[in-house]
Amino acid sequence: MLNNLKSAIFPFLIFMPSIFAFNDAAENWQLGFQDPATPIMEGIINLHHDLMYFICVIFIFVSWMLLRTLWHFENTQNTVPSSLTHGTLIEIIWTVTPACILLIIAIPSFSLLYAMDEIISPAITIKTLGHQWYWSYEYSDYLNEEGESIAYDSYMIPEEDLNFGQLRLLEVDNRMVVPVNTHIRVIVSAADVLHSWAIPSLGIKCDAVPGRLNQTSIFLKREGVYYGQCSEICGINHGFMPIVIEAVKLPNYISWISNKLNE
């Protein structure tokens, strides 16, 4: 029987990579998170799940208290109303208990906030500049023979120019290419109005402010193509400036950099 079970499951194991794919772009009627690709996003999802436990417990308890109150203190069951207006003990309980819950929640919350703000010895620095309505990227760590760094613009591909399988309103002509398992610093700014550089799968949402440099960090744990959009209302074409990050292995990233320097 065990051999028969193995023979039945084995074909599915062979084609497992082709059956399952990571959710790195928004889907229709999506309610949950996209699949995480960075430790920060994993921490955000874990914190969300932990908080949902507290929310569910509090919701059930408060609902039970309200229903119990409505049932036992309904007019027909209590013709003579109670003269009790307050109680010191119950007031202490419902003040101290929420405070303790908030303290318990604060410990992982502060830990995650500090982790999101920390920049750990970046091996690569990329500058992201928001325009109306496109993004431009600059790899200032690499210079060609003329002393110029790698810089290019990233525009959304119009719907009529999309190839089969490409995502509407999310594909761009020039992706931001980064290596996996590498600490990357991203410097974010804007050339005209407020923008916001946001990629859900990476747990990143960094405001792009004209005249100001904000920074965030990325450490991608797996290869893939990650989609985001400007999350700040920046004008009439706010919904048409997507962000696409392609994470590749280090040898492929080096080849890409070499080709860019030789252009």
CSV table of C-alpha atoms in Angstrom, one decimal:
chain,number,residue,atom,x,y,z
A,1,MET,CA,0.0,0.0,0.0
A,2,LEU,CA,2.9,2.4,0.9
A,3,ASN,CA,4.5,1.7,-2.5
A,4,ASN,CA,1.2,2.5,-4.3
A,5,LEU,CA,0.9,5.8,-2.4
A,6,LYS,CA,4.5,6.7,-3.3
A,7,SER,CA,3.8,6.0,-7.0
A,8,ALA,CA,0.7,8.1,-6.9
A,9,ILE,CA,2.4,11.1,-5.3
A,10,PHE,CA,5.7,11.0,-7.2
A,11,PRO,CA,4.4,12.6,-10.4
A,12,PHE,CA,3.1,15.6,-8.5
A,13,LEU,CA,6.4,16.0,-6.7
A,14,ILE,CA,8.2,16.2,-10.1
A,15,PHE,CA,5.9,18.9,-11.4
A,16,MET,CA,5.6,20.8,-8.1
A,17,PRO,CA,7.7,23.8,-9.2
A,18,SER,CA,5.5,24.3,-12.2
A,19,ILE,CA,2.2,23.9,-10.3
A,20,PHE,CA,3.0,26.3,-7.4
A,21,ALA,CA,4.2,29.9,-8.0
A,22,PHE,CA,4.9,32.7,-5.6
A,23,ASN,CA,2.3,35.5,-5.4
A,24,ASP,CA,4.5,38.6,-6.1
A,25,ALA,CA,1.9,40.7,-7.8
A,26,ALA,CA,-1.6,41.9,-6.8
A,27,GLU,CA,-4.5,39.6,-7.8
A,28,ASN,CA,-8.2,40.3,-8.3
A,29,TRP,CA,-10.1,40.5,-5.0
A,30,GLN,CA,-7.0,39.7,-3.0
A,31,LEU,CA,-7.4,39.9,0.8
A,32,GLY,CA,-4.2,38.6,2.2
A,33,PHE,CA,-0.6,39.5,1.8
A,34,GLN,CA,1.7,38.7,-1.1
A,35,ASP,CA,4.3,36.0,-0.5
A,36,PRO,CA,7.3,37.5,1.4
A,37,ALA,CA,10.7,37.7,-0.3
A,38,THR,CA,12.6,39.6,2.5
A,39,PRO,CA,13.0,39.0,6.2
A,40,ILE,CA,11.3,42.4,6.8
A,41,MET,CA,8.1,41.2,5.0
A,42,GLU,CA,8.2,37.9,6.9
A,43,GLY,CA,8.3,39.9,10.2
A,44,ILE,CA,5.4,42.1,9.1
A,45,ILE,CA,3.3,39.0,8.2
A,46,ASN,CA,4.2,37.3,11.5
A,47,LEU,CA,3.3,40.4,13.5
A,48,HIS,CA,0.0,40.7,11.7
A,49,HIS,CA,-0.9,37.1,12.5
A,50,ASP,CA,0.1,37.6,16.2
A,51,LEU,CA,-2.1,40.7,16.4
A,52,MET,CA,-5.0,38.9,14.8
A,53,TYR,CA,-4.9,36.4,17.7
A,54,PHE,CA,-5.4,39.3,20.2
A,55,ILE,CA,-8.1,40.9,18.0
A,56,CYS,CA,-10.1,37.7,17.8
A,57,VAL,CA,-9.9,37.0,21.5
A,58,ILE,CA,-11.0,40.6,22.4
A,59,PHE,CA,-13.7,40.5,19.8
A,60,ILE,CA,-15.2,37.2,21.1
A,61,PHE,CA,-15.0,38.4,24.7
A,62,VAL,CA,-16.6,41.8,24.1
A,63,SER,CA,-19.3,40.3,21.9
A,64,TRP,CA,-20.1,37.7,24.6
A,65,MET,CA,-20.3,40.5,27.2
A,66,LEU,CA,-22.7,42.6,25.1
A,67,LEU,CA,-25.0,39.7,24.3
A,68,ARG,CA,-25.0,38.6,27.9
A,69,THR,CA,-25.8,42.1,29.1
A,70,LEU,CA,-28.7,42.4,26.5
A,71,TRP,CA,-30.1,39.1,27.5
A,72,HIS,CA,-29.9,39.3,31.3
A,73,PHE,CA,-30.8,43.0,31.6
A,74,GLU,CA,-33.6,43.1,29.2
A,75,ASN,CA,-36.7,45.0,30.4
A,76,THR,CA,-38.9,42.0,30.8
A,77,GLN,CA,-36.4,40.1,32.9
A,78,ASN,CA,-35.4,43.1,35.1
A,79,THR,CA,-38.5,45.2,35.9
A,80,VAL,CA,-36.6,46.9,38.7
A,81,PRO,CA,-33.4,48.5,37.4
A,82,SER,CA,-30.2,48.2,39.4
A,83,SER,CA,-28.9,51.2,41.3
A,84,LEU,CA,-25.3,50.2,40.7
A,85,THR,CA,-23.4,52.9,38.7
A,86,HIS,CA,-19.8,51.9,39.0
A,87,GLY,CA,-17.4,49.5,40.6
A,88,THR,CA,-13.8,50.2,41.6
A,89,LEU,CA,-12.6,46.7,40.9
A,90,ILE,CA,-14.1,46.3,37.4
A,91,GLU,CA,-12.8,49.7,36.4
A,92,ILE,CA,-9.3,48.7,37.5
A,93,ILE,CA,-9.6,45.5,35.6
A,94,TRP,CA,-10.7,47.1,32.3
A,95,THR,CA,-8.0,49.7,32.5
A,96,VAL,CA,-5.1,47.5,33.5
A,97,THR,CA,-5.9,44.6,31.1
A,98,PRO,CA,-5.8,46.6,27.9
A,99,ALA,CA,-2.6,48.4,29.1
A,100,CYS,CA,-0.9,45.0,29.6
A,101,ILE,CA,-2.1,43.8,26.2
A,102,LEU,CA,-0.6,46.9,24.6
A,103,LEU,CA,2.7,46.4,26.4
A,104,ILE,CA,2.8,42.8,25.1
A,105,ILE,CA,2.1,44.0,21.5
A,106,ALA,CA,4.7,46.8,21.8
A,107,ILE,CA,7.7,44.4,22.3
A,108,PRO,CA,7.6,42.8,18.8
A,109,SER,CA,6.3,46.0,17.2
A,110,PHE,CA,9.3,48.0,18.3
A,111,SER,CA,11.7,45.2,17.3
A,112,LEU,CA,10.2,45.2,13.8
A,113,LEU,CA,10.3,48.9,13.5
A,114,TYR,CA,14.0,49.1,14.4
A,115,ALA,CA,14.8,46.2,12.0
A,116,MET,CA,13.0,48.1,9.2
A,117,ASP,CA,15.0,51.3,9.9
A,118,GLU,CA,18.4,49.6,10.1
A,119,ILE,CA,20.9,49.7,7.2
A,120,ILE,CA,23.3,46.8,7.4
A,121,SER,CA,26.7,47.4,5.6
A,122,PRO,CA,25.2,47.7,2.1
A,123,ALA,CA,27.1,46.1,-0.7
A,124,ILE,CA,25.2,48.1,-3.4
A,125,THR,CA,23.6,51.5,-3.3
A,126,ILE,CA,20.8,52.4,-5.8
A,127,LYS,CA,19.2,55.8,-6.1
A,128,THR,CA,15.5,55.9,-7.0
A,129,LEU,CA,14.1,59.1,-8.3
A,130,GLY,CA,10.3,59.7,-8.8
A,131,HIS,CA,9.1,61.8,-11.7
A,132,GLN,CA,5.7,62.6,-13.1
A,133,TRP,CA,5.0,59.9,-14.0
A,134,TYR,CA,7.8,57.4,-14.1
A,135,TRP,CA,10.8,56.2,-12.1
A,136,SER,CA,14.5,56.5,-12.8
A,137,TYR,CA,17.3,54.4,-11.3
A,138,GLU,CA,21.0,55.2,-10.8
A,139,TYR,CA,23.7,52.6,-9.8
A,140,SER,CA,26.4,55.0,-8.6
A,141,ASP,CA,28.7,52.2,-7.5
A,142,TYR,CA,29.7,51.4,-11.1
A,143,LEU,CA,31.4,53.7,-13.5
A,144,ASN,CA,32.2,53.2,-17.2
A,145,GLU,CA,35.4,54.4,-19.0
A,146,GLU,CA,33.9,57.9,-19.3
A,147,GLY,CA,33.3,58.0,-15.5
A,148,GLU,CA,29.5,57.9,-15.9
A,149,SER,CA,27.4,55.7,-13.6
A,150,ILE,CA,24.6,53.5,-14.8
A,151,ALA,CA,21.3,55.4,-15.0
A,152,TYR,CA,18.1,54.8,-16.9
A,153,ASP,CA,14.4,55.6,-16.8
A,154,SER,CA,11.6,53.0,-16.2
A,155,TYR,CA,8.3,53.7,-17.9
A,156,MET,CA,5.1,51.7,-17.8
A,157,ILE,CA,4.4,49.6,-20.9
A,158,PRO,CA,1.2,50.7,-22.6
A,159,GLU,CA,-1.6,48.1,-22.7
A,160,GLU,CA,-1.5,47.8,-26.5
A,161,ASP,CA,2.3,46.9,-26.3
A,162,LEU,CA,2.0,44.1,-23.8
A,163,ASN,CA,3.2,40.7,-24.6
A,164,PHE,CA,1.3,37.5,-23.7
A,165,GLY,CA,1.5,36.9,-20.0
A,166,GLN,CA,2.6,40.4,-19.0
A,167,LEU,CA,0.6,42.2,-16.3
A,168,ARG,CA,-1.5,45.2,-17.2
A,169,LEU,CA,-0.5,48.5,-15.5
A,170,LEU,CA,2.4,46.7,-13.8
A,171,GLU,CA,5.0,46.0,-16.5
A,172,VAL,CA,7.8,48.4,-17.3
A,173,ASP,CA,10.3,48.7,-20.1
A,174,ASN,CA,13.4,48.8,-17.8
A,175,ARG,CA,13.3,46.8,-14.6
A,176,MET,CA,15.4,47.4,-11.5
A,177,VAL,CA,17.8,44.5,-11.4
A,178,VAL,CA,19.3,43.4,-8.0
A,179,PRO,CA,21.2,40.3,-6.7
A,180,VAL,CA,19.8,37.9,-4.2
A,181,ASN,CA,21.3,37.4,-0.7
A,182,THR,CA,22.9,40.8,-0.8
A,183,HIS,CA,22.4,43.9,1.5
A,184,ILE,CA,21.2,46.7,-0.8
A,185,ARG,CA,20.6,50.3,0.2
A,186,VAL,CA,18.0,52.2,-1.8
A,187,ILE,CA,18.1,56.0,-1.7
A,188,VAL,CA,14.7,57.5,-2.6
A,189,SER,CA,13.8,61.0,-3.7
A,190,ALA,CA,11.6,62.9,-6.1
A,191,ALA,CA,12.2,65.4,-8.8
A,192,ASP,CA,8.8,67.2,-8.8
A,193,VAL,CA,6.1,66.2,-6.3
A,194,LEU,CA,5.6,63.7,-3.6
A,195,HIS,CA,5.8,60.0,-4.7
A,196,SER,CA,6.1,56.8,-2.7
A,197,TRP,CA,8.3,53.8,-3.7
A,198,ALA,CA,6.3,50.7,-2.5
A,199,ILE,CA,6.8,47.0,-3.2
A,200,PRO,CA,4.4,44.8,-1.1
A,201,SER,CA,6.4,41.5,-1.4
A,202,LEU,CA,9.5,43.2,-0.1
A,203,GLY,CA,7.8,45.0,2.8
A,204,ILE,CA,8.9,48.4,1.5
A,205,LYS,CA,7.0,51.7,1.3
A,206,CYS,CA,9.4,54.7,1.3
A,207,ASP,CA,8.2,58.3,0.6
A,208,ALA,CA,10.0,60.1,-2.2
A,209,VAL,CA,10.1,63.8,-1.2
A,210,PRO,CA,11.6,66.5,-3.4
A,211,GLY,CA,14.8,68.0,-1.9
A,212,ARG,CA,15.1,65.2,0.6
A,213,LEU,CA,16.9,61.8,0.6
A,214,ASN,CA,15.1,58.9,2.3
A,215,GLN,CA,16.7,55.5,2.5
A,216,THR,CA,15.6,51.9,2.9
A,217,SER,CA,17.2,48.5,2.7
A,218,ILE,CA,16.5,45.3,0.8
A,219,PHE,CA,17.8,41.8,1.4
A,220,LEU,CA,16.1,39.4,-1.1
A,221,LYS,CA,16.0,35.8,-0.2
A,222,ARG,CA,14.9,34.3,-3.5
A,223,GLU,CA,14.9,35.1,-7.2
A,224,GLY,CA,11.8,36.5,-8.8
A,225,VAL,CA,10.0,39.5,-10.3
A,226,TYR,CA,8.4,41.8,-7.8
A,227,TYR,CA,5.7,44.4,-8.6
A,228,GLY,CA,4.8,47.6,-6.9
A,229,GLN,CA,3.3,51.0,-7.6
A,230,CYS,CA,3.6,54.6,-6.5
A,231,SER,CA,1.6,54.8,-3.2
A,232,GLU,CA,1.3,58.6,-3.1
A,233,ILE,CA,-1.3,60.5,-5.0
A,234,CYS,CA,1.1,62.4,-7.3
A,235,GLY,CA,-1.1,63.7,-10.1
A,236,ILE,CA,-3.3,62.6,-12.9
A,237,ASN,CA,-1.2,59.6,-14.0
A,238,HIS,CA,-0.5,58.5,-10.4
A,239,GLY,CA,-1.8,55.0,-11.2
A,240,PHE,CA,0.5,54.6,-14.2
A,241,MET,CA,4.0,54.5,-12.7
A,242,PRO,CA,4.6,51.0,-11.6
A,243,ILE,CA,7.8,49.5,-10.0
A,244,VAL,CA,9.3,46.2,-11.2
A,245,ILE,CA,12.3,44.6,-9.4
A,246,GLU,CA,14.0,41.6,-10.8
A,247,ALA,CA,16.1,39.6,-8.4
A,248,VAL,CA,18.7,37.4,-10.0
A,249,LYS,CA,21.7,35.4,-8.9
A,250,LEU,CA,25.0,37.2,-8.4
A,251,PRO,CA,26.7,36.0,-11.7
A,252,ASN,CA,23.7,37.1,-13.7
A,253,TYR,CA,23.7,40.5,-11.9
A,254,ILE,CA,27.4,40.9,-12.8
A,255,SER,CA,26.7,40.1,-16.4
A,256,TRP,CA,23.8,42.7,-16.4
A,257,ILE,CA,26.1,45.4,-14.9
A,258,SER,CA,28.8,44.6,-17.5
A,259,ASN,CA,26.3,45.0,-20.4
A,260,LYS,CA,25.0,48.2,-19.0
A,261,LEU,CA,28.5,49.7,-18.7
A,262,ASN,CA,29.3,48.7,-22.2
A,263,GLU,CA,26.2,50.3,-23.7
